[in-house]
mmCIF file of C-alpha atoms in Angstrom:
data_model
loop_
_atom_site.group_PDB
_atom_site.id
_atom_site.type_symbol
_atom_site.label_atom_id
_atom_site.label_comp_id
_atom_site.label_asym_id
_atom_site.label_seq_id
_atom_site.Cartn_x
_atom_site.Cartn_y
_atom_site.Cartn_z
ATOM 1 C CA GLY A 1 46.646 -47.934 -66.179
ATOM 2 C CA ILE A 2 44.636 -44.974 -67.082
ATOM 3 C CA LEU A 3 41.480 -47.357 -68.048
ATOM 4 C CA SER A 4 41.985 -49.026 -64.535
ATOM 5 C CA ALA A 5 41.988 -45.712 -62.775
ATOM 6 C CA ILE A 6 39.011 -44.456 -64.600
ATOM 7 C CA MET A 7 37.015 -47.451 -63.334
ATOM 8 C CA LEU A 8 38.015 -47.271 -59.787
ATOM 9 C CA PRO A 9 35.355 -44.724 -58.576
ATOM 10 C CA PHE A 10 32.788 -46.884 -60.208
ATOM 11 C CA MET A 11 34.157 -50.000 -58.514
ATOM 12 C CA GLY A 12 34.045 -48.100 -55.271
ATOM 13 C CA ALA A 13 30.461 -46.854 -55.587
ATOM 14 C CA LEU A 14 29.442 -50.499 -56.238
ATOM 15 C CA VAL A 15 31.394 -51.880 -53.099
ATOM 16 C CA ASP A 16 29.752 -49.226 -50.971
ATOM 17 C CA CYS A 17 26.354 -50.625 -51.998
ATOM 18 C CA THR A 18 26.889 -54.031 -51.066
ATOM 19 C CA PRO A 19 27.846 -55.918 -47.768
ATOM 20 C CA SER A 20 30.786 -57.723 -49.506
ATOM 21 C CA ARG A 21 33.666 -55.189 -49.192
ATOM 22 C CA ARG A 22 35.739 -57.586 -47.484
ATOM 23 C CA LYS A 23 34.777 -60.588 -49.677
ATOM 24 C CA ILE A 24 35.407 -58.459 -52.787
ATOM 25 C CA GLY A 25 38.895 -57.619 -51.393
ATOM 26 C CA LYS A 26 39.772 -61.222 -50.640
ATOM 27 C CA VAL A 27 38.575 -62.516 -54.180
ATOM 28 C CA PHE A 28 40.502 -60.019 -56.027
ATOM 29 C CA THR A 29 43.687 -60.575 -53.854
ATOM 30 C CA ILE A 30 43.484 -64.511 -54.384
ATOM 31 C CA THR A 31 43.317 -63.465 -58.225
ATOM 32 C CA LEU A 32 46.253 -61.374 -57.906
ATOM 33 C CA VAL A 33 48.427 -64.111 -56.125
ATOM 34 C CA VAL A 34 47.175 -66.593 -58.783
ATOM 35 C CA ILE A 35 48.277 -64.404 -61.803
ATOM 36 C CA GLN A 36 51.614 -63.757 -59.911
ATOM 37 C CA THR A 37 52.166 -67.419 -59.616
ATOM 38 C CA ILE A 38 51.493 -67.991 -63.201
ATOM 39 C CA GLN A 39 54.015 -65.304 -64.110
ATOM 40 C CA ILE A 40 56.803 -67.241 -62.543
ATOM 41 C CA GLY A 41 56.664 -69.078 -66.044
ATOM 42 C CA THR A 42 57.633 -65.780 -67.850
ATOM 43 C CA VAL A 43 60.447 -66.541 -70.396
ATOM 44 C CA GLN A 44 61.044 -65.265 -73.870
ATOM 45 C CA SER A 45 58.581 -67.767 -75.624
ATOM 46 C CA THR A 46 55.687 -66.745 -73.135
ATOM 47 C CA TRP A 47 56.270 -63.000 -72.767
ATOM 48 C CA ARG A 48 53.136 -62.047 -74.873
ATOM 49 C CA PHE A 49 50.744 -64.030 -72.654
ATOM 50 C CA MET A 50 52.557 -62.715 -69.632
ATOM 51 C CA ALA A 51 52.153 -59.078 -70.918
ATOM 52 C CA LEU A 52 48.367 -59.564 -71.300
ATOM 53 C CA LEU A 53 48.288 -61.029 -67.674
ATOM 54 C CA GLN A 54 50.217 -58.115 -66.294
ATOM 55 C CA ALA A 55 47.524 -55.699 -67.970
ATOM 56 C CA ILE A 56 44.832 -57.694 -66.104
ATOM 57 C CA ASN A 57 46.946 -57.702 -62.965
ATOM 58 C CA GLY A 58 47.164 -54.081 -62.909
ATOM 59 C CA PHE A 59 43.430 -53.647 -62.473
ATOM 60 C CA VAL A 60 43.043 -56.444 -60.144
ATOM 61 C CA PHE A 61 45.776 -55.032 -57.896
ATOM 62 C CA GLN A 62 44.080 -51.638 -57.929
ATOM 63 C CA VAL A 63 40.709 -53.003 -56.860
ATOM 64 C CA THR A 64 42.590 -55.002 -53.990
ATOM 65 C CA ILE A 65 43.970 -51.680 -52.964
ATOM 66 C CA LEU A 66 40.610 -49.794 -53.192
ATOM 67 C CA ALA A 67 39.016 -52.398 -50.884
ATOM 68 C CA ALA A 68 41.903 -52.123 -48.204
ATOM 69 C CA TYR A 69 42.092 -48.132 -48.387
ATOM 70 C CA SER A 70 38.235 -48.029 -47.870
ATOM 71 C CA TYR A 71 38.897 -49.072 -44.310
ATOM 72 C CA LEU A 72 41.422 -46.134 -43.520
ATOM 73 C CA PRO A 73 38.899 -43.314 -42.999
ATOM 74 C CA GLU A 74 36.956 -45.619 -40.558
ATOM 75 C CA ILE A 75 40.200 -46.539 -38.661
ATOM 76 C CA GLY A 76 41.091 -42.831 -38.702
ATOM 77 C CA ARG A 77 37.875 -41.766 -37.278
ATOM 78 C CA ASP A 78 37.773 -44.670 -34.567
ATOM 79 C CA ILE A 79 41.392 -44.151 -33.167
ATOM 80 C CA GLY A 80 41.990 -40.271 -33.869
ATOM 81 C CA GLU A 81 44.378 -38.127 -35.597
ATOM 82 C CA LYS A 82 47.454 -38.725 -33.366
ATOM 83 C CA LEU A 83 47.338 -42.500 -33.166
ATOM 84 C CA MET A 84 46.646 -42.456 -37.185
ATOM 85 C CA THR A 85 49.693 -40.516 -37.690
ATOM 86 C CA GLU A 86 51.910 -42.951 -35.750
ATOM 87 C CA TYR A 87 50.075 -45.818 -37.426
ATOM 88 C CA SER A 88 50.571 -44.356 -40.975
ATOM 89 C CA SER A 89 54.321 -43.591 -40.252
ATOM 90 C CA ASP A 90 54.925 -47.235 -38.925
ATOM 91 C CA TYR A 91 53.035 -48.875 -41.848
ATOM 92 C CA PHE A 92 55.383 -46.977 -44.600
ATOM 93 C CA ILE A 93 58.444 -47.707 -42.358
ATOM 94 C CA MET A 94 57.508 -51.489 -42.571
ATOM 95 C CA MET A 95 56.780 -51.213 -46.077
ATOM 96 C CA PHE A 96 59.961 -49.499 -47.135
ATOM 97 C CA GLY A 97 61.970 -51.714 -44.756
ATOM 98 C CA MET A 98 60.682 -54.908 -46.276
ATOM 99 C CA GLU A 99 61.343 -53.473 -49.761
ATOM 100 C CA SER A 100 65.033 -52.959 -48.820
ATOM 101 C CA ILE A 101 65.335 -56.512 -47.314
ATOM 102 C CA TYR A 102 63.652 -57.938 -50.266
ATOM 103 C CA LEU A 103 65.756 -56.186 -52.836
ATOM 104 C CA VAL A 104 69.112 -56.956 -50.972
ATOM 105 C CA SER A 105 67.903 -60.635 -50.568
ATOM 106 C CA VAL A 106 67.328 -60.969 -54.336
ATOM 107 C CA ILE A 107 70.609 -59.419 -55.272
ATOM 108 C CA GLY A 108 72.517 -61.510 -52.669
ATOM 109 C CA ILE A 109 70.931 -64.782 -53.933
ATOM 110 C CA SER A 110 71.437 -63.811 -57.587
ATOM 111 C CA ILE A 111 75.206 -62.903 -56.930
ATOM 112 C CA TYR A 112 75.899 -66.044 -54.676
ATOM 113 C CA TYR A 113 74.298 -68.540 -56.900
ATOM 114 C CA GLU A 114 75.600 -66.761 -59.992
ATOM 115 C CA LEU A 115 71.852 -66.816 -61.580
ATOM 116 C CA GLY A 116 71.183 -65.466 -64.906
ATOM 117 C CA ASP A 117 68.444 -62.786 -65.513
ATOM 118 C CA VAL A 118 65.673 -65.035 -66.134
ATOM 119 C CA LEU A 119 66.455 -67.311 -63.074
ATOM 120 C CA THR A 120 66.718 -64.179 -60.775
ATOM 121 C CA ALA A 121 63.458 -62.934 -61.955
ATOM 122 C CA GLN A 122 61.873 -66.193 -61.220
ATOM 123 C CA VAL A 123 63.521 -66.694 -57.791
ATOM 124 C CA ALA A 124 62.381 -63.073 -57.085
ATOM 125 C CA GLN A 125 58.820 -63.869 -58.106
ATOM 126 C CA VAL A 126 58.695 -66.859 -55.916
ATOM 127 C CA MET A 127 59.856 -64.852 -52.878
ATOM 128 C CA ASN A 128 57.286 -62.179 -53.825
ATOM 129 C CA ILE A 129 54.280 -64.729 -53.834
ATOM 130 C CA VAL A 130 55.329 -66.490 -50.431
ATOM 131 C CA LEU A 131 55.953 -62.932 -48.789
ATOM 132 C CA SER A 132 52.834 -61.243 -50.032
ATOM 133 C CA GLY A 133 50.567 -64.064 -49.790
ATOM 134 C CA PHE A 134 51.350 -64.327 -46.178
ATOM 135 C CA CYS A 135 50.744 -60.767 -45.528
ATOM 136 C CA TYR A 136 47.640 -60.702 -47.619
ATOM 137 C CA TYR A 137 46.195 -63.494 -45.674
ATOM 138 C CA TYR A 138 46.683 -61.993 -42.336
ATOM 139 C CA GLY A 139 45.547 -58.505 -43.496
ATOM 140 C CA TRP A 140 42.274 -59.775 -44.711
ATOM 141 C CA LYS A 141 41.915 -61.826 -41.581
ATOM 142 C CA PHE A 142 42.052 -58.689 -39.438
ATOM 143 C CA LEU A 143 39.955 -56.449 -41.521
ATOM 144 C CA THR A 144 36.191 -56.992 -40.667
ATOM 145 C CA LYS A 145 33.160 -57.574 -42.483
ATOM 146 C CA LYS A 146 31.080 -54.306 -43.175
ATOM 147 C CA LYS A 147 27.532 -53.691 -44.045
ATOM 148 C CA ALA A 148 26.565 -51.867 -47.181
ATOM 149 C CA ARG A 149 27.186 -48.214 -46.596
ATOM 150 C CA ARG A 150 24.064 -47.212 -48.588
ATOM 151 C CA GLU A 151 21.090 -48.719 -50.336
ATOM 152 C CA LEU A 152 21.035 -48.942 -54.174
ATOM 153 C CA SER A 153 18.003 -47.086 -55.841
ATOM 154 C CA LYS A 154 15.366 -49.725 -56.644
ATOM 155 C CA THR A 155 14.769 -48.064 -60.113
ATOM 156 C CA GLU A 156 18.205 -48.081 -61.395
ATOM 157 C CA PRO A 157 20.246 -51.269 -62.534
ATOM 158 C CA LEU A 158 23.391 -52.116 -60.623
ATOM 159 C CA PHE A 159 25.814 -51.099 -63.484
ATOM 160 C CA LEU A 160 23.959 -47.773 -64.498
ATOM 161 C CA SER A 161 23.714 -47.071 -60.731
ATOM 162 C CA GLY A 162 27.466 -47.216 -60.196
ATOM 163 C CA PHE A 163 28.036 -44.556 -62.826
ATOM 164 C CA LEU A 164 25.388 -42.355 -61.626
ATOM 165 C CA GLN A 165 26.628 -42.378 -58.202
ATOM 166 C CA VAL A 166 30.137 -41.489 -59.293
ATOM 167 C CA PHE A 167 28.737 -38.494 -61.147
ATOM 168 C CA ARG A 168 26.505 -37.465 -58.073
ATOM 169 C CA THR A 169 29.464 -37.823 -55.657
ATOM 170 C CA ALA A 170 31.822 -35.618 -57.952
ATOM 171 C CA SER A 171 29.110 -32.975 -58.015
ATOM 172 C CA GLY A 172 28.718 -33.495 -54.199
ATOM 173 C CA ILE A 173 32.297 -32.871 -53.743
ATOM 174 C CA SER A 174 32.429 -29.687 -55.659
ATOM 175 C CA LYS A 175 29.212 -28.470 -53.823
ATOM 176 C CA HIS A 176 29.918 -29.449 -50.085
ATOM 177 C CA TYR A 177 33.558 -30.164 -49.988
ATOM 178 C CA GLY A 178 35.257 -28.027 -52.576
ATOM 179 C CA SER A 179 37.519 -26.162 -50.210
ATOM 180 C CA SER A 180 38.513 -29.508 -48.315
ATOM 181 C CA LEU A 181 38.422 -32.643 -50.199
ATOM 182 C CA GLY A 182 38.238 -31.138 -53.470
ATOM 183 C CA TRP A 183 41.463 -29.203 -53.299
ATOM 184 C CA PHE A 184 43.080 -32.252 -51.714
ATOM 185 C CA LEU A 185 42.079 -34.564 -54.510
ATOM 186 C CA LEU A 186 43.512 -31.945 -57.103
ATOM 187 C CA ALA A 187 46.750 -31.664 -54.997
ATOM 188 C CA VAL A 188 47.194 -35.542 -54.997
ATOM 189 C CA THR A 189 46.664 -35.565 -58.748
ATOM 190 C CA PHE A 190 49.583 -33.078 -59.186
ATOM 191 C CA ALA A 191 51.673 -34.286 -56.375
ATOM 192 C CA GLU A 192 51.684 -37.978 -57.199
ATOM 193 C CA ALA A 193 52.335 -37.134 -60.862
ATOM 194 C CA GLY A 194 55.414 -35.375 -60.126
ATOM 195 C CA THR A 195 56.525 -37.670 -57.211
ATOM 196 C CA ASN A 196 56.155 -41.023 -59.005
ATOM 197 C CA ALA A 197 57.739 -39.746 -62.216
ATOM 198 C CA LEU A 198 61.047 -39.148 -60.238
ATOM 199 C CA THR A 199 62.053 -42.790 -60.564
ATOM 200 C CA LEU A 200 61.606 -42.909 -64.349
ATOM 201 C CA VAL A 201 63.237 -39.418 -64.870
ATOM 202 C CA SER A 202 66.144 -39.904 -62.620
ATOM 203 C CA VAL A 203 67.196 -43.324 -64.213
ATOM 204 C CA THR A 204 67.527 -41.621 -67.634
ATOM 205 C CA TYR A 205 69.087 -38.437 -66.038
ATOM 206 C CA LEU A 206 71.752 -40.431 -64.020
ATOM 207 C CA LYS A 207 72.689 -42.629 -66.998
ATOM 208 C CA GLU A 208 73.028 -39.713 -69.752
ATOM 209 C CA ALA A 209 74.094 -36.758 -67.711
ATOM 210 C CA VAL A 210 76.150 -38.511 -64.888
ATOM 211 C CA GLU A 211 76.961 -41.726 -66.808
ATOM 212 C CA PHE A 212 75.905 -44.071 -64.211
ATOM 213 C CA SER A 213 76.239 -47.854 -64.828
ATOM 214 C CA GLY A 214 73.291 -50.030 -64.116
ATOM 215 C CA THR A 215 74.943 -51.202 -60.787
ATOM 216 C CA GLU A 216 75.418 -47.599 -59.669
ATOM 217 C CA ILE A 217 71.886 -46.903 -60.451
ATOM 218 C CA GLY A 218 70.888 -49.817 -58.470
ATOM 219 C CA ILE A 219 72.901 -48.699 -55.562
ATOM 220 C CA MET A 220 71.541 -45.314 -55.693
ATOM 221 C CA PHE A 221 67.815 -46.531 -55.377
ATOM 222 C CA LEU A 222 68.865 -48.792 -52.618
ATOM 223 C CA ILE A 223 70.041 -45.731 -50.713
ATOM 224 C CA VAL A 224 66.779 -43.777 -51.618
ATOM 225 C CA ILE A 225 64.590 -46.879 -50.301
ATOM 226 C CA PHE A 226 66.705 -47.135 -47.139
ATOM 227 C CA CYS A 227 66.364 -43.302 -46.433
ATOM 228 C CA THR A 228 62.552 -43.526 -46.855
ATOM 229 C CA ILE A 229 62.525 -45.149 -43.411
ATOM 230 C CA PRO A 230 63.957 -42.156 -41.404
ATOM 231 C CA GLY A 231 62.062 -39.967 -43.792
ATOM 232 C CA SER A 232 58.705 -41.478 -42.585
ATOM 233 C CA ALA A 233 59.716 -41.033 -38.924
ATOM 234 C CA PHE A 234 60.670 -37.550 -39.488
ATOM 235 C CA GLY A 235 57.486 -36.995 -41.283
ATOM 236 C CA ALA A 236 55.523 -38.161 -38.473
ATOM 237 C CA TRP A 237 57.435 -35.909 -36.074
ATOM 238 C CA VAL A 238 56.796 -32.782 -38.201
ATOM 239 C CA THR A 239 53.016 -33.828 -38.603
ATOM 240 C CA ASN A 240 52.713 -34.198 -34.793
ATOM 241 C CA LYS A 241 54.483 -30.731 -34.208
ATOM 242 C CA THR A 242 52.100 -28.972 -36.692
ATOM 243 C CA ASN A 243 49.211 -30.732 -38.566
ATOM 244 C CA PRO A 244 49.176 -33.055 -41.706
ATOM 245 C CA LYS A 245 48.241 -30.091 -44.094
ATOM 246 C CA THR A 246 51.274 -28.085 -42.893
ATOM 247 C CA SER A 247 53.569 -31.072 -42.903
ATOM 248 C CA ILE A 248 52.733 -31.924 -46.446
ATOM 249 C CA LYS A 249 53.212 -28.214 -47.758
ATOM 250 C CA LEU A 250 56.609 -28.258 -46.010
ATOM 251 C CA GLN A 251 57.354 -31.629 -47.554
ATOM 252 C CA LEU A 252 56.488 -30.228 -51.212
ATOM 253 C CA VAL A 253 58.909 -27.282 -50.495
ATOM 254 C CA PHE A 254 61.789 -29.312 -49.273
ATOM 255 C CA PHE A 255 61.117 -31.813 -52.359
ATOM 256 C CA ILE A 256 61.136 -28.809 -54.841
ATOM 257 C CA ILE A 257 64.430 -27.569 -53.317
ATOM 258 C CA VAL A 258 66.141 -30.810 -53.532
ATOM 259 C CA ASN A 259 65.105 -31.375 -57.129
ATOM 260 C CA PHE A 260 66.176 -27.831 -58.038
ATOM 261 C CA ALA A 261 69.589 -28.441 -56.365
ATOM 262 C CA ALA A 262 70.075 -31.907 -57.853
ATOM 263 C CA PHE A 263 69.182 -31.129 -61.330
ATOM 264 C CA THR A 264 71.350 -27.915 -61.246
ATOM 265 C CA THR A 265 74.460 -29.413 -59.747
ATOM 266 C CA MET A 266 74.580 -32.848 -61.193
ATOM 267 C CA THR A 267 75.478 -31.917 -64.739
ATOM 268 C CA GLU A 268 78.890 -33.833 -65.436
ATOM 269 C CA PRO A 269 80.370 -37.427 -64.950
ATOM 270 C CA HIS A 270 82.592 -36.315 -62.029
ATOM 271 C CA HIS A 271 79.551 -35.416 -59.953
ATOM 272 C CA HIS A 272 79.003 -38.986 -59.249
ATOM 273 C CA HIS A 273 79.349 -38.550 -55.479
ATOM 274 C CA LEU A 274 76.637 -35.822 -55.341
ATOM 275 C CA ALA A 275 74.105 -38.319 -56.715
ATOM 276 C CA TYR A 276 74.500 -40.375 -53.472
ATOM 277 C CA TYR A 277 73.796 -37.402 -51.270
ATOM 278 C CA TYR A 278 70.915 -36.364 -53.298
ATOM 279 C CA GLY A 279 69.630 -40.047 -52.850
ATOM 280 C CA ILE A 280 69.496 -39.762 -49.381
ATOM 281 C CA LEU A 281 67.398 -36.379 -49.491
ATOM 282 C CA TRP A 282 65.076 -37.871 -52.039
ATOM 283 C CA GLY A 283 64.601 -40.826 -49.885
ATOM 284 C CA ILE A 284 63.787 -38.693 -46.831
ATOM 285 C CA SER A 285 61.378 -36.678 -48.949
ATOM 286 C CA LEU A 286 59.558 -39.848 -50.283
ATOM 287 C CA GLY A 287 59.429 -41.316 -46.865
ATOM 288 C CA TRP A 288 57.845 -38.156 -45.573
ATOM 289 C CA PHE A 289 55.404 -37.783 -48.471
ATOM 290 C CA TYR A 290 53.558 -40.958 -48.759
ATOM 291 C CA PRO A 291 52.447 -41.469 -45.005
ATOM 292 C CA THR A 292 51.549 -37.709 -44.779
ATOM 293 C CA GLU A 293 49.185 -37.911 -47.929
ATOM 294 C CA SER A 294 47.681 -41.266 -46.689
ATOM 295 C CA LEU A 295 46.964 -39.748 -43.397
ATOM 296 C CA ILE A 296 45.190 -36.748 -44.925
ATOM 297 C CA PHE A 297 43.153 -39.096 -47.052
ATOM 298 C CA SER A 298 42.282 -41.052 -43.923
ATOM 299 C CA MET A 299 40.946 -37.948 -41.851
ATOM 300 C CA ILE A 300 39.063 -35.882 -44.283
ATOM 301 C CA MET A 301 36.941 -38.497 -46.112
ATOM 302 C CA PRO A 302 33.277 -38.140 -45.273
ATOM 303 C CA LYS A 303 31.866 -41.466 -43.687
ATOM 304 C CA GLY A 304 29.323 -43.558 -45.469
ATOM 305 C CA GLN A 305 31.258 -43.613 -49.051
ATOM 306 C CA GLU A 306 34.659 -45.007 -48.181
ATOM 307 C CA ALA A 307 35.267 -47.400 -51.010
ATOM 308 C CA GLU A 308 33.963 -44.857 -53.632
ATOM 309 C CA LEU A 309 36.079 -42.246 -52.237
ATOM 310 C CA ALA A 310 39.055 -44.551 -52.069
ATOM 311 C CA GLY A 311 38.464 -45.029 -55.641
ATOM 312 C CA PHE A 312 38.425 -41.340 -56.444
ATOM 313 C CA PHE A 313 41.708 -40.945 -54.145
ATOM 314 C CA LEU A 314 43.267 -43.719 -56.287
ATOM 315 C CA TYR A 315 42.195 -42.404 -59.611
ATOM 316 C CA CYS A 316 43.659 -39.184 -58.588
ATOM 317 C CA THR A 317 47.027 -40.739 -57.906
ATOM 318 C CA GLN A 318 47.322 -42.237 -61.442
ATOM 319 C CA ILE A 319 45.148 -40.273 -63.979
ATOM 320 C CA VAL A 320 48.085 -37.758 -64.834
ATOM 321 C CA GLY A 321 50.991 -40.132 -64.019
ATOM 322 C CA TRP A 322 51.813 -40.410 -67.788
ATOM 323 C CA LEU A 323 52.332 -36.690 -68.345
ATOM 324 C CA PRO A 324 55.688 -35.970 -66.625
ATOM 325 C CA PRO A 325 57.568 -38.851 -68.204
ATOM 326 C CA LEU A 326 56.071 -37.956 -71.810
ATOM 327 C CA VAL A 327 57.230 -34.291 -71.208
ATOM 328 C CA PHE A 328 60.684 -35.349 -70.207
ATOM 329 C CA THR A 329 61.195 -37.664 -73.087
ATOM 330 C CA ILE A 330 59.938 -34.921 -75.485
ATOM 331 C CA MET A 331 62.435 -32.451 -74.034
ATOM 332 C CA ASN A 332 65.106 -34.902 -73.999
ATOM 333 C CA GLU A 333 64.501 -35.890 -77.718
ATOM 334 C CA SER A 334 64.325 -32.237 -78.694
ATOM 335 C CA ASP A 335 67.715 -31.421 -77.350
ATOM 336 C CA PHE A 336 66.602 -29.511 -74.266
ATOM 337 C CA SER A 337 68.996 -29.487 -71.501
ATOM 338 C CA LEU A 338 68.449 -32.478 -69.377
ATOM 339 C CA ASN A 339 68.710 -30.111 -66.392
ATOM 340 C CA TRP A 340 65.421 -28.301 -67.420
ATOM 341 C CA ALA A 341 63.697 -31.641 -68.304
ATOM 342 C CA GLY A 342 64.432 -32.921 -64.859
ATOM 343 C CA MET A 343 63.395 -29.664 -63.079
ATOM 344 C CA HIS A 344 60.142 -29.608 -64.711
ATOM 345 C CA LEU A 345 58.937 -32.036 -62.299
ATOM 346 C CA ASN A 346 58.807 -29.110 -59.818
ATOM 347 C CA ILE A 347 55.941 -27.637 -61.810
ATOM 348 C CA TYR A 348 53.784 -30.384 -60.883
ATOM 349 C CA LEU A 349 54.955 -30.210 -57.090
ATOM 350 C CA GLY A 350 54.457 -26.561 -57.222
ATOM 351 C CA LEU A 351 50.759 -26.763 -58.451
ATOM 352 C CA ALA A 352 50.112 -29.391 -55.746
ATOM 353 C CA PHE A 353 51.615 -26.828 -53.166
ATOM 354 C CA CYS A 354 49.214 -24.083 -54.421
ATOM 355 C CA CYS A 355 46.290 -26.505 -54.106
ATOM 356 C CA TYR A 356 47.111 -27.147 -50.468
ATOM 357 C CA MET A 357 47.597 -23.349 -49.939
ATOM 358 C CA LEU A 358 43.977 -22.961 -51.296
ATOM 359 C CA MET A 359 42.585 -25.866 -49.069
ATOM 360 C CA ALA A 360 40.670 -24.901 -46.064
ATOM 361 C CA SER A 361 42.352 -24.921 -42.518
ATOM 362 C CA TRP A 362 42.977 -28.373 -40.997
ATOM 363 C CA SER A 363 40.421 -27.757 -38.313
ATOM 364 C CA ASP A 364 37.825 -26.730 -40.966
ATOM 365 C CA CYS A 365 38.697 -29.665 -43.002
ATOM 366 C CA LEU A 366 38.132 -32.056 -39.859
ATOM 367 C CA GLU A 367 34.859 -30.152 -38.895
ATOM 368 C CA ALA A 368 33.442 -30.484 -42.556
ATOM 369 C CA VAL A 369 33.339 -34.294 -42.459
ATOM 370 C CA GLU A 370 31.442 -34.748 -39.137
ATOM 371 C CA THR A 371 28.442 -35.278 -41.471
ATOM 372 C CA ASN A 372 28.136 -36.609 -44.890
ATOM 373 C CA LYS A 373 26.191 -33.822 -46.797
ATOM 374 C CA MET A 374 26.448 -35.797 -49.868
ATOM 375 C CA ILE A 375 24.589 -38.767 -48.664
ATOM 376 C CA ASP A 376 21.987 -36.522 -46.861
ATOM 377 C CA ASN A 377 21.381 -34.677 -49.988
ATOM 378 C CA ASP A 378 21.048 -37.785 -52.137
ATOM 379 C CA HIS A 379 18.316 -39.276 -49.926
ATOM 380 C CA GLU A 380 16.470 -35.977 -49.786
ATOM 381 C CA ASN A 381 16.383 -35.856 -53.579
ATOM 382 C CA GLN A 382 15.651 -39.629 -54.036
ATOM 383 C CA GLY A 383 13.453 -40.339 -50.896
ATOM 384 C CA GLY A 384 15.665 -43.154 -50.005
ATOM 385 C CA SER A 385 16.657 -44.448 -46.639
ATOM 386 C CA LYS A 386 20.072 -44.473 -45.057
ATOM 387 C CA VAL A 387 21.539 -47.670 -44.017
ATOM 388 C CA PRO A 388 22.490 -47.542 -40.350
ATOM 389 C CA GLU A 389 26.122 -47.258 -39.642
ATOM 390 C CA VAL A 390 27.948 -50.216 -38.138
ATOM 391 C CA ILE A 391 31.136 -49.634 -36.420
#
């Protein structure tokens, strides 16, 4: 996961230098579906080979997402902030809604036909391939071809050029967009680490502190997923009443308060009922978080480096993701109170909040990306020519 994350900015830099963004997305999508199809055969005797495929699958999926995410800044510029807020919210509502329907369907089929674990997993995989394959097909059908966003240096090999471009872009972000994009990417690093770790941490916490059974944990997470739907709608409402930066700061404060209350009050097995209430609040918070973060990404990315900056964004969502579960495990194994182990997630959320506080005002962030100073600076230094923008 970490290795694939490190490669994403490099892959994005190469995609921006070729007219094959859509083709790359389609090729990696087909590869993803093929690997998923092979994994239907996962049984005890094939798990080693399937584990290797899954490692490859992680990188393939990330490149697929990178190609798709590189369209978001262009869409945001074309349709404007208000409509992009609505689209972002609608997308995550549909995504969380489909996740809910998928989980309920798999559980229902498994119970009705009395399937074992292996058959249930295989049925779930078949459903996944059919449904995701249909969506992938129409997704890439409607995403259009794009010309290269900039020209490669004639003196640098393709592979070397990708790494050099990543270095130049990182330097350019610090120099020209440190107060906007720079703080945002740092905020994403901490916010995603704390948010994504909640699932892993809460499973152990609910099992050990509240003595939840596997079935109860499953019900709990169904509640969380269901509640992300109204959470996305609520987040869009807050964003429209304020702005994306204010909205995500409010979301982080809400998330920190919910975490603090949950890990403070859920300490004994007789607190079962509280877990379901907190599941509702966690669902609302997650549904609020992801569309708002995606919206900010769409609106403050300088044009001309969409794929590369999508790679930087996805890199930031993963690069510190290993730390919160590791710290939680160390605290748990060292006989620290599970309350404190769970509450330590607020450290990452608090750091993300501080980054957003240091970020420039929303109007200044939008103004800063009207021109891409990084590309202009590169061409001045290298004597290159900019590829005309195609809308």
